[in-house]
Amino acid sequence: MTKDELNGEVFSGVCAKADAAARAQSDLAQADTQVKNALLHAIADALDAGASTIAAANGQDMQAAAARGMDAGKLDRLRFDEPRIAASAEGVRHVASLPDPVGEIERGYTLENGLRLNQVHVPIGVIGMIYEARPNVTVDVASLCLKSGNAAILRGGHDAERTNAATMAVIHDALAANGFDPSLIDTVDEYGREGATAMMEARGHIDVLIPRGGAGLIQAVVRNSKVPVIETGAGNVHIYVDHSGDLDKAIPIIINAKTQRVGVCNAAEKLLVHRDVAERFLPAAAKALADKGVELHADERAFAIIEAAGIPSLAMKHATDQDWDTEYLALTMGVKVVDSLDEAIDSINMHSTGHTESIISEDYSAIETFAKRIDSAVVMVNASTRFTDGGVFGFGAELGISTQKMHARGPMGLKEMTTTKWIGYGTGQVRA
């Protein structure tokens, strides 16, 4: 959809919100760390106080989504009950405790003529977020943006409309009560999908746009946005079990990575197993996955090995070419036998979305080769892919997990929400 085909009132409304956010951000950028931290603590307290109201709104969203047939994985993402609200409030407090990246000097040096140069971290400006059925993102983005001196324009999606509205009301009240313009964190949910399209057209009003959701949403924004985009989230995530791997260690890792939360981007979707351990390992792994209700989509060799084990509760299909590129976000896992470490790496790099990959190995050389050659944002060694998370990494929260190589890669915390500028300090020098 082009700008001319947009609803003019919607486009004007979105641009007006973004411009108001930019004006408010200019004031926020002058606030010191102590003031920003006090604001974050006030928001966390307000979330705790308003938890029952937000949870009630979320209950309505959950009921409506279930009636529309939303699957279990997406319903889990949509859930924002009182325990999760409390966890989000603690995340806000953790963000307040972190170092402020604004003003941090990335590098500095003095030229021969005496001009002193510093490269300094500064806020990006107005950050746009388009996301689906993830109400916790509203809180995460607000806390990270405010601490890093940015404003935010949000489109949270129809499925979480009531939850997001209740959460935004709490955040706006806290901003106003602490002397800040509520325009700092605003939403275009009132405009529906047209609001999201207008955000993609709002170049010059929104500085960067970040989609967070399924592959369809992300690619639609990447293809159509005129605003610069940071690509996040889609997770066709792999675990490779090497011939040297500790097989007893491998199964709990795989079960955790696949089944702890199936609807998240760091859940494992593919299992690759070296041929030297496949006959020993696959029956046990398949039994453990079957006990958790996971359906396997197996290549020919894996299918034959697992079928011969006669696992009564197992659901299994022959994998198709499409399977290797699919992010299931469900209790489904692709399984493949590979002949070598090189084949595993090549397969992963061909089919991965660049999110997270894990190797189960006790061979230092294999681990080093895997870590160096895998072209993804995060590599885990003998650990679950579920660790790829801004909160787990110590960021308090995350804006998303960038799967591209610029401007950021991996979980995006406070520092990733800044850019830099150069400041030159002279004593009257001129260039000869």
Short mmCIF file of C-alpha atoms in Angstrom, two decimals:
data_model
loop_
_atom_site.label_atom_id
_atom_site.label_comp_id
_atom_site.label_asym_id
_atom_site.label_seq_id
_atom_site.Cartn_x
_atom_site.Cartn_y
_atom_site.Cartn_z
CA MET A 1 0.00 0.00 0.00
CA THR A 2 1.40 3.41 -0.94
CA LYS A 3 1.13 6.62 1.02
CA ASP A 4 -1.42 7.96 -1.48
CA GLU A 5 -3.63 4.89 -0.95
CA LEU A 6 -3.59 5.28 2.82
CA ASN A 7 -6.46 6.70 4.76
CA GLY A 8 -5.28 10.30 4.94
CA GLU A 9 -6.73 10.89 8.38
CA VAL A 10 -4.98 7.81 9.75
CA PHE A 11 -1.64 8.79 8.24
CA SER A 12 -1.95 12.33 9.58
CA GLY A 13 -2.95 11.02 12.99
CA VAL A 14 -0.01 8.63 13.20
CA CYS A 15 2.44 11.33 12.07
CA ALA A 16 0.98 13.75 14.63
CA LYS A 17 1.53 11.18 17.40
CA ALA A 18 5.09 10.55 16.23
CA ASP A 19 5.84 14.29 16.08
CA ALA A 20 4.43 14.79 19.57
CA ALA A 21 6.61 11.89 20.74
CA ALA A 22 9.65 13.53 19.15
CA ARG A 23 9.00 16.79 21.00
CA ALA A 24 8.58 14.93 24.27
CA GLN A 25 11.74 12.91 23.55
CA SER A 26 13.73 16.10 23.16
CA ASP A 27 12.87 16.95 26.77
CA LEU A 28 13.48 13.40 28.00
CA ALA A 29 16.96 13.45 26.45
CA GLN A 30 17.91 16.21 28.90
CA ALA A 31 16.85 14.21 31.96
CA ASP A 32 19.62 12.76 34.10
CA THR A 33 19.85 9.12 35.09
CA GLN A 34 18.45 9.66 38.57
CA VAL A 35 15.29 11.28 37.20
CA LYS A 36 14.78 8.50 34.63
CA ASN A 37 15.29 5.81 37.27
CA ALA A 38 12.74 7.45 39.57
CA LEU A 39 10.26 7.46 36.69
CA LEU A 40 10.85 3.75 36.05
CA HIS A 41 10.29 2.88 39.70
CA ALA A 42 7.05 4.88 39.61
CA ILE A 43 5.90 2.93 36.55
CA ALA A 44 6.79 -0.40 38.21
CA ASP A 45 4.81 0.57 41.31
CA ALA A 46 1.88 1.65 39.13
CA LEU A 47 1.93 -1.70 37.32
CA ASP A 48 1.78 -3.53 40.65
CA ALA A 49 -1.10 -1.33 41.78
CA GLY A 50 -2.98 -1.77 38.52
CA ALA A 51 -2.26 -5.49 38.07
CA SER A 52 -5.81 -6.65 38.74
CA THR A 53 -7.25 -4.24 36.17
CA ILE A 54 -4.70 -5.22 33.51
CA ALA A 55 -5.18 -8.93 34.26
CA ALA A 56 -8.96 -8.59 33.96
CA ALA A 57 -8.55 -6.96 30.53
CA ASN A 58 -6.15 -9.73 29.56
CA GLY A 59 -8.69 -12.33 30.65
CA GLN A 60 -11.15 -10.86 28.15
CA ASP A 61 -8.51 -10.93 25.40
CA MET A 62 -7.61 -14.53 26.26
CA GLN A 63 -11.25 -15.62 26.18
CA ALA A 64 -11.86 -13.94 22.82
CA ALA A 65 -8.66 -15.39 21.32
CA ALA A 66 -9.49 -18.92 22.50
CA ALA A 67 -12.97 -18.58 20.98
CA ARG A 68 -11.33 -17.65 17.65
CA GLY A 69 -9.26 -20.84 17.82
CA MET A 70 -5.85 -19.38 18.74
CA ASP A 71 -3.38 -22.22 19.34
CA ALA A 72 -1.82 -22.99 22.72
CA GLY A 73 1.56 -21.48 21.92
CA LYS A 74 0.12 -18.11 20.93
CA LEU A 75 -2.29 -18.14 23.87
CA ASP A 76 0.70 -18.59 26.16
CA ARG A 77 2.34 -15.51 24.61
CA LEU A 78 -0.88 -13.55 24.98
CA ARG A 79 -1.27 -14.37 28.68
CA PHE A 80 -0.51 -11.37 30.94
CA ASP A 81 -1.90 -12.44 34.28
CA GLU A 82 -0.93 -11.02 37.67
CA PRO A 83 2.24 -13.13 38.10
CA ARG A 84 3.47 -12.06 34.67
CA ILE A 85 2.59 -8.43 35.37
CA ALA A 86 4.56 -8.65 38.61
CA ALA A 87 7.51 -10.12 36.68
CA SER A 88 7.28 -7.26 34.16
CA ALA A 89 7.27 -4.72 36.98
CA GLU A 90 10.41 -6.33 38.41
CA GLY A 91 11.91 -6.13 34.93
CA VAL A 92 11.26 -2.39 34.91
CA ARG A 93 13.02 -2.06 38.27
CA HIS A 94 15.94 -4.07 36.92
CA VAL A 95 16.21 -1.73 33.93
CA ALA A 96 16.36 1.16 36.41
CA SER A 97 19.31 -0.52 38.13
CA LEU A 98 21.35 -0.84 34.94
CA PRO A 99 24.00 1.62 33.75
CA ASP A 100 22.65 4.43 31.60
CA PRO A 101 24.19 4.20 28.12
CA VAL A 102 23.37 7.81 27.21
CA GLY A 103 26.55 9.89 27.31
CA GLU A 104 28.82 6.85 27.46
CA ILE A 105 32.00 7.44 25.44
CA GLU A 106 32.56 4.65 22.92
CA ARG A 107 36.03 5.92 22.02
CA GLY A 108 37.99 9.13 22.14
CA TYR A 109 41.35 10.50 21.10
CA THR A 110 43.19 13.75 20.41
CA LEU A 111 44.43 14.72 16.97
CA GLU A 112 47.92 16.08 16.37
CA ASN A 113 46.46 19.60 16.06
CA GLY A 114 44.99 19.34 19.56
CA LEU A 115 41.34 18.70 18.60
CA ARG A 116 39.89 16.19 21.06
CA LEU A 117 37.27 13.82 19.58
CA ASN A 118 34.74 11.73 21.53
CA GLN A 119 32.23 9.29 20.06
CA VAL A 120 29.28 9.45 22.46
CA HIS A 121 26.15 7.28 22.81
CA VAL A 122 22.90 9.21 22.29
CA PRO A 123 19.21 8.17 21.97
CA ILE A 124 17.93 7.10 18.55
CA GLY A 125 14.79 9.26 18.86
CA VAL A 126 11.33 7.87 18.10
CA ILE A 127 11.19 4.07 17.97
CA GLY A 128 8.19 2.38 16.36
CA MET A 129 7.17 -1.12 17.44
CA ILE A 130 4.70 -3.38 15.62
CA TYR A 131 4.02 -6.59 17.54
CA GLU A 132 1.47 -9.38 17.89
CA ALA A 133 -0.21 -10.88 20.96
CA ARG A 134 2.70 -10.01 23.24
CA PRO A 135 1.36 -7.61 25.90
CA ASN A 136 4.56 -7.81 27.96
CA VAL A 137 6.30 -6.04 25.06
CA THR A 138 4.37 -2.87 25.90
CA VAL A 139 6.07 -2.72 29.29
CA ASP A 140 9.47 -3.86 28.02
CA VAL A 141 9.58 -1.24 25.28
CA ALA A 142 8.39 1.54 27.58
CA SER A 143 11.05 0.82 30.21
CA LEU A 144 13.92 0.42 27.77
CA CYS A 145 12.95 3.48 25.74
CA LEU A 146 12.59 5.73 28.76
CA LYS A 147 15.91 4.65 30.31
CA SER A 148 17.74 5.11 26.99
CA GLY A 149 16.11 8.50 26.34
CA ASN A 150 13.87 7.40 23.47
CA ALA A 151 10.18 7.82 22.72
CA ALA A 152 8.02 4.98 21.39
CA ILE A 153 5.03 4.60 19.10
CA LEU A 154 3.39 1.19 19.50
CA ARG A 155 1.03 -0.99 17.50
CA GLY A 156 0.23 -3.95 19.69
CA GLY A 157 -2.24 -5.91 17.58
CA HIS A 158 -5.92 -6.78 17.82
CA ASP A 159 -5.50 -9.92 19.94
CA ALA A 160 -4.11 -7.96 22.92
CA GLU A 161 -6.11 -4.79 22.36
CA ARG A 162 -7.79 -4.65 25.78
CA THR A 163 -4.62 -5.65 27.64
CA ASN A 164 -2.50 -3.08 25.85
CA ALA A 165 -5.06 -0.32 26.46
CA ALA A 166 -5.14 -1.07 30.19
CA THR A 167 -1.34 -1.20 30.36
CA MET A 168 -0.94 2.03 28.40
CA ALA A 169 -3.39 3.79 30.74
CA VAL A 170 -1.21 2.83 33.72
CA ILE A 171 1.97 4.01 31.97
CA HIS A 172 0.39 7.31 30.84
CA ASP A 173 -0.86 8.06 34.34
CA ALA A 174 2.61 7.40 35.78
CA LEU A 175 4.28 9.62 33.17
CA ALA A 176 1.90 12.49 33.84
CA ALA A 177 2.14 12.12 37.62
CA ASN A 178 5.93 12.41 37.38
CA GLY A 179 5.96 15.49 35.17
CA PHE A 180 6.54 13.80 31.80
CA ASP A 181 4.52 14.13 28.62
CA PRO A 182 2.45 10.94 28.10
CA SER A 183 3.18 11.34 24.36
CA LEU A 184 6.58 9.75 25.11
CA ILE A 185 4.97 6.29 24.97
CA ASP A 186 1.95 6.25 22.68
CA THR A 187 -0.10 3.77 20.68
CA VAL A 188 -1.80 3.71 17.28
CA ASP A 189 -4.01 0.74 18.18
CA GLU A 190 -7.07 2.95 17.69
CA TYR A 191 -6.34 2.93 13.95
CA GLY A 192 -6.14 -0.86 13.60
CA ARG A 193 -4.09 -2.31 10.76
CA GLU A 194 -4.14 1.00 8.92
CA GLY A 195 -2.16 2.40 11.84
CA ALA A 196 0.58 -0.16 11.28
CA THR A 197 0.68 0.64 7.56
CA ALA A 198 0.90 4.34 8.33
CA MET A 199 3.84 3.69 10.67
CA MET A 200 5.66 2.00 7.79
CA GLU A 201 5.13 5.12 5.67
CA ALA A 202 6.09 7.61 8.38
CA ARG A 203 9.69 8.19 7.31
CA GLY A 204 10.91 11.43 8.82
CA HIS A 205 8.50 11.06 11.73
CA ILE A 206 9.58 7.66 13.13
CA ASP A 207 13.34 7.03 13.23
CA VAL A 208 13.39 3.24 13.25
CA LEU A 209 10.71 0.54 13.08
CA ILE A 210 11.00 -2.83 14.82
CA PRO A 211 8.55 -5.66 14.07
CA ARG A 212 8.21 -8.39 16.68
CA GLY A 213 6.09 -11.42 15.93
CA GLY A 214 5.76 -14.24 13.45
CA ALA A 215 7.71 -14.52 10.21
CA GLY A 216 4.75 -13.17 8.19
CA LEU A 217 4.53 -9.95 10.18
CA ILE A 218 8.28 -9.41 10.18
CA GLN A 219 8.68 -9.93 6.45
CA ALA A 220 5.68 -7.70 5.65
CA VAL A 221 7.32 -4.85 7.56
CA VAL A 222 10.79 -5.50 6.08
CA ARG A 223 9.40 -5.52 2.52
CA ASN A 224 7.02 -2.58 2.79
CA SER A 225 8.46 -0.11 5.28
CA LYS A 226 9.94 3.19 4.16
CA VAL A 227 11.15 3.71 7.71
CA PRO A 228 14.49 1.95 8.50
CA VAL A 229 13.77 -1.49 10.01
CA ILE A 230 15.58 -3.67 12.53
CA GLU A 231 14.55 -7.25 11.74
CA THR A 232 13.82 -9.37 14.81
CA GLY A 233 12.42 -12.51 16.15
CA ALA A 234 11.70 -15.31 13.69
CA GLY A 235 13.40 -18.35 15.17
CA ASN A 236 14.01 -21.47 13.11
CA VAL A 237 16.31 -22.63 15.90
CA HIS A 238 18.53 -25.74 15.75
CA ILE A 239 20.18 -28.12 18.19
CA TYR A 240 23.01 -30.30 16.86
CA VAL A 241 24.06 -33.41 18.79
CA ASP A 242 27.66 -34.20 17.87
CA HIS A 243 29.17 -37.70 17.94
CA SER A 244 31.14 -36.59 21.02
CA GLY A 245 28.11 -35.22 22.84
CA ASP A 246 27.09 -36.30 26.33
CA LEU A 247 23.81 -37.99 25.41
CA ASP A 248 22.46 -37.95 28.96
CA LYS A 249 23.03 -34.19 29.04
CA ALA A 250 21.49 -33.70 25.60
CA ILE A 251 17.96 -34.93 26.33
CA PRO A 252 17.09 -32.48 29.15
CA ILE A 253 18.49 -29.64 27.03
CA ILE A 254 16.36 -30.64 24.04
CA ILE A 255 13.21 -31.06 26.15
CA ASN A 256 13.69 -27.66 27.76
CA ALA A 257 14.46 -25.94 24.46
CA LYS A 258 11.46 -27.47 22.69
CA THR A 259 8.74 -27.68 25.32
CA GLN A 260 9.22 -25.13 28.11
CA ARG A 261 7.40 -22.47 26.04
CA VAL A 262 6.59 -23.56 22.50
CA GLY A 263 5.33 -20.22 21.20
CA VAL A 264 8.52 -18.19 21.67
CA CYS A 265 11.23 -17.43 19.15
CA ASN A 266 14.04 -19.11 21.13
CA ALA A 267 12.26 -22.48 21.29
CA ALA A 268 14.13 -25.18 19.35
CA GLU A 269 12.47 -26.26 16.10
CA LYS A 270 15.04 -28.66 14.59
CA LEU A 271 17.18 -31.50 15.95
CA LEU A 272 20.23 -32.63 13.98
CA VAL A 273 22.04 -35.78 15.13
CA HIS A 274 25.42 -37.15 13.99
CA ARG A 275 25.10 -40.54 12.31
CA ASP A 276 27.60 -42.17 14.71
CA VAL A 277 25.24 -41.71 17.66
CA ALA A 278 21.88 -41.65 15.86
CA GLU A 279 20.88 -45.28 16.50
CA ARG A 280 21.83 -44.99 20.17
CA PHE A 281 20.42 -41.54 20.82
CA LEU A 282 17.34 -41.01 18.65
CA PRO A 283 15.06 -43.64 20.26
CA ALA A 284 15.65 -42.16 23.73
CA ALA A 285 15.26 -38.59 22.48
CA ALA A 286 12.10 -39.47 20.55
CA LYS A 287 10.60 -41.18 23.61
CA ALA A 288 11.31 -38.14 25.78
CA LEU A 289 9.80 -35.79 23.19
CA ALA A 290 6.77 -38.06 22.68
CA ASP A 291 6.15 -38.04 26.42
CA LYS A 292 5.83 -34.24 26.15
CA GLY A 293 3.40 -34.49 23.23
CA VAL A 294 5.88 -33.43 20.53
CA GLU A 295 5.19 -34.60 16.97
CA LEU A 296 8.33 -35.39 14.97
CA HIS A 297 8.85 -34.62 11.27
CA ALA A 298 11.81 -36.85 10.46
CA ASP A 299 14.03 -37.36 7.43
CA GLU A 300 14.35 -40.89 6.02
CA ARG A 301 17.21 -42.07 8.22
CA ALA A 302 15.80 -40.60 11.40
CA PHE A 303 12.33 -41.95 10.60
CA ALA A 304 13.64 -45.51 10.13
CA ILE A 305 15.64 -45.48 13.36
CA ILE A 306 12.81 -44.03 15.45
CA GLU A 307 10.11 -46.23 13.88
CA ALA A 308 12.15 -49.36 14.68
CA ALA A 309 12.13 -48.38 18.36
CA GLY A 310 8.35 -48.93 18.52
CA ILE A 311 7.49 -45.99 20.78
CA PRO A 312 3.73 -46.37 21.50
CA SER A 313 2.88 -42.73 22.20
CA LEU A 314 4.89 -41.26 19.33
CA ALA A 315 3.36 -39.14 16.56
CA MET A 316 5.72 -38.95 13.58
CA LYS A 317 5.60 -37.92 9.93
CA HIS A 318 8.04 -37.97 7.03
CA ALA A 319 9.63 -34.53 6.76
CA THR A 320 9.13 -32.49 3.58
CA ASP A 321 11.50 -29.89 2.10
CA GLN A 322 9.29 -27.20 3.61
CA ASP A 323 9.83 -28.52 7.13
CA TRP A 324 13.47 -27.44 7.26
CA ASP A 325 12.50 -23.78 6.78
CA THR A 326 9.46 -23.78 9.07
CA GLU A 327 9.24 -22.11 12.47
CA TYR A 328 6.52 -24.29 14.00
CA LEU A 329 5.81 -22.40 17.26
CA ALA A 330 4.04 -25.60 18.28
CA LEU A 331 4.73 -29.04 19.74
CA THR A 332 6.41 -30.11 16.49
CA MET A 333 10.09 -30.73 15.78
CA GLY A 334 12.04 -31.56 12.64
CA VAL A 335 14.66 -34.32 13.03
CA LYS A 336 17.54 -35.05 10.68
CA VAL A 337 20.57 -37.36 10.70
CA VAL A 338 23.78 -35.79 9.37
CA ASP A 339 27.04 -37.42 8.35
CA SER A 340 29.40 -34.82 9.79
CA LEU A 341 29.85 -31.57 11.68
CA ASP A 342 30.34 -29.82 8.33
CA GLU A 343 26.99 -31.10 7.06
CA ALA A 344 25.26 -29.94 10.24
CA ILE A 345 26.77 -26.45 9.95
CA ASP A 346 25.90 -26.18 6.25
CA SER A 347 22.31 -27.31 6.87
CA ILE A 348 21.86 -24.89 9.75
CA ASN A 349 23.30 -21.93 7.85
CA MET A 350 21.06 -22.76 4.88
CA HIS A 351 17.79 -23.01 6.80
CA SER A 352 18.27 -20.94 9.95
CA THR A 353 16.68 -17.53 10.46
CA GLY A 354 19.87 -16.40 12.18
CA HIS A 355 18.52 -16.50 15.73
CA THR A 356 20.12 -19.16 17.99
CA GLU A 357 21.78 -22.52 17.44
CA SER A 358 23.14 -24.97 20.03
CA ILE A 359 25.74 -27.72 19.87
CA ILE A 360 25.90 -30.68 22.26
CA SER A 361 29.52 -31.75 22.21
CA GLU A 362 32.51 -32.61 24.41
CA ASP A 363 35.01 -32.05 21.57
CA TYR A 364 36.68 -28.64 21.93
CA SER A 365 37.66 -28.53 18.27
CA ALA A 366 34.09 -29.26 17.13
CA ILE A 367 32.72 -26.63 19.50
CA GLU A 368 35.16 -24.00 18.23
CA THR A 369 34.38 -24.83 14.61
CA PHE A 370 30.64 -24.68 15.23
CA ALA A 371 30.88 -21.37 17.12
CA LYS A 372 33.02 -19.75 14.41
CA ARG A 373 31.14 -20.96 11.34
CA ILE A 374 27.50 -20.74 12.44
CA ASP A 375 26.08 -17.50 11.03
CA SER A 376 23.51 -16.73 13.73
CA ALA A 377 23.19 -14.04 16.38
CA VAL A 378 23.72 -16.46 19.29
CA VAL A 379 25.51 -19.82 19.63
CA MET A 380 24.95 -21.96 22.73
CA VAL A 381 27.29 -24.77 23.78
CA ASN A 382 25.79 -27.59 25.86
CA ALA A 383 22.95 -25.28 26.84
CA SER A 384 19.31 -24.68 25.95
CA THR A 385 18.43 -22.18 23.26
CA ARG A 386 15.87 -20.76 25.72
CA PHE A 387 18.70 -18.77 27.33
CA THR A 388 18.65 -16.32 24.40
CA ASP A 389 16.62 -13.64 26.11
CA GLY A 390 17.31 -10.06 27.14
CA GLY A 391 16.17 -10.68 30.70
CA VAL A 392 18.35 -13.77 31.06
CA PHE A 393 21.31 -11.91 29.51
CA GLY A 394 20.98 -9.31 32.26
CA PHE A 395 19.32 -6.55 30.21
CA GLY A 396 16.21 -6.42 32.42
CA ALA A 397 14.08 -6.68 29.28
CA GLU A 398 14.62 -6.65 25.54
CA LEU A 399 13.31 -4.68 22.62
CA GLY A 400 13.55 -7.85 20.58
CA ILE A 401 16.17 -10.27 19.30
CA SER A 402 17.76 -8.88 16.17
CA THR A 403 18.48 -11.52 13.53
CA GLN A 404 20.20 -9.08 11.17
CA LYS A 405 23.76 -7.78 11.28
CA MET A 406 23.11 -4.02 11.44
CA HIS A 407 22.43 -1.97 13.57
CA ALA A 408 22.32 -4.58 16.33
CA ARG A 409 22.46 -8.38 16.57
CA GLY A 410 20.99 -10.66 19.21
CA PRO A 411 18.96 -9.50 22.24
CA MET A 412 18.55 -5.73 22.16
CA GLY A 413 18.95 -3.97 25.49
CA LEU A 414 19.70 -0.39 26.48
CA LYS A 415 22.96 0.07 24.60
CA GLU A 416 21.45 -1.30 21.39
CA MET A 417 18.79 1.42 21.66
CA THR A 418 21.35 4.16 21.22
CA THR A 419 23.29 5.48 18.28
CA THR A 420 26.42 7.63 18.45
CA LYS A 421 27.56 11.08 17.51
CA TRP A 422 30.99 12.68 17.45
CA ILE A 423 31.83 15.71 19.55
CA GLY A 424 35.01 17.67 18.81
CA TYR A 425 36.56 19.84 21.54
CA GLY A 426 38.96 22.48 20.26
CA THR A 427 40.67 25.67 21.34
CA GLY A 428 40.02 27.67 18.20
CA GLN A 429 41.58 25.30 15.67
CA VAL A 430 40.79 25.66 11.98
CA ARG A 431 41.54 23.18 9.28
CA ALA A 432 44.58 24.11 7.19
#
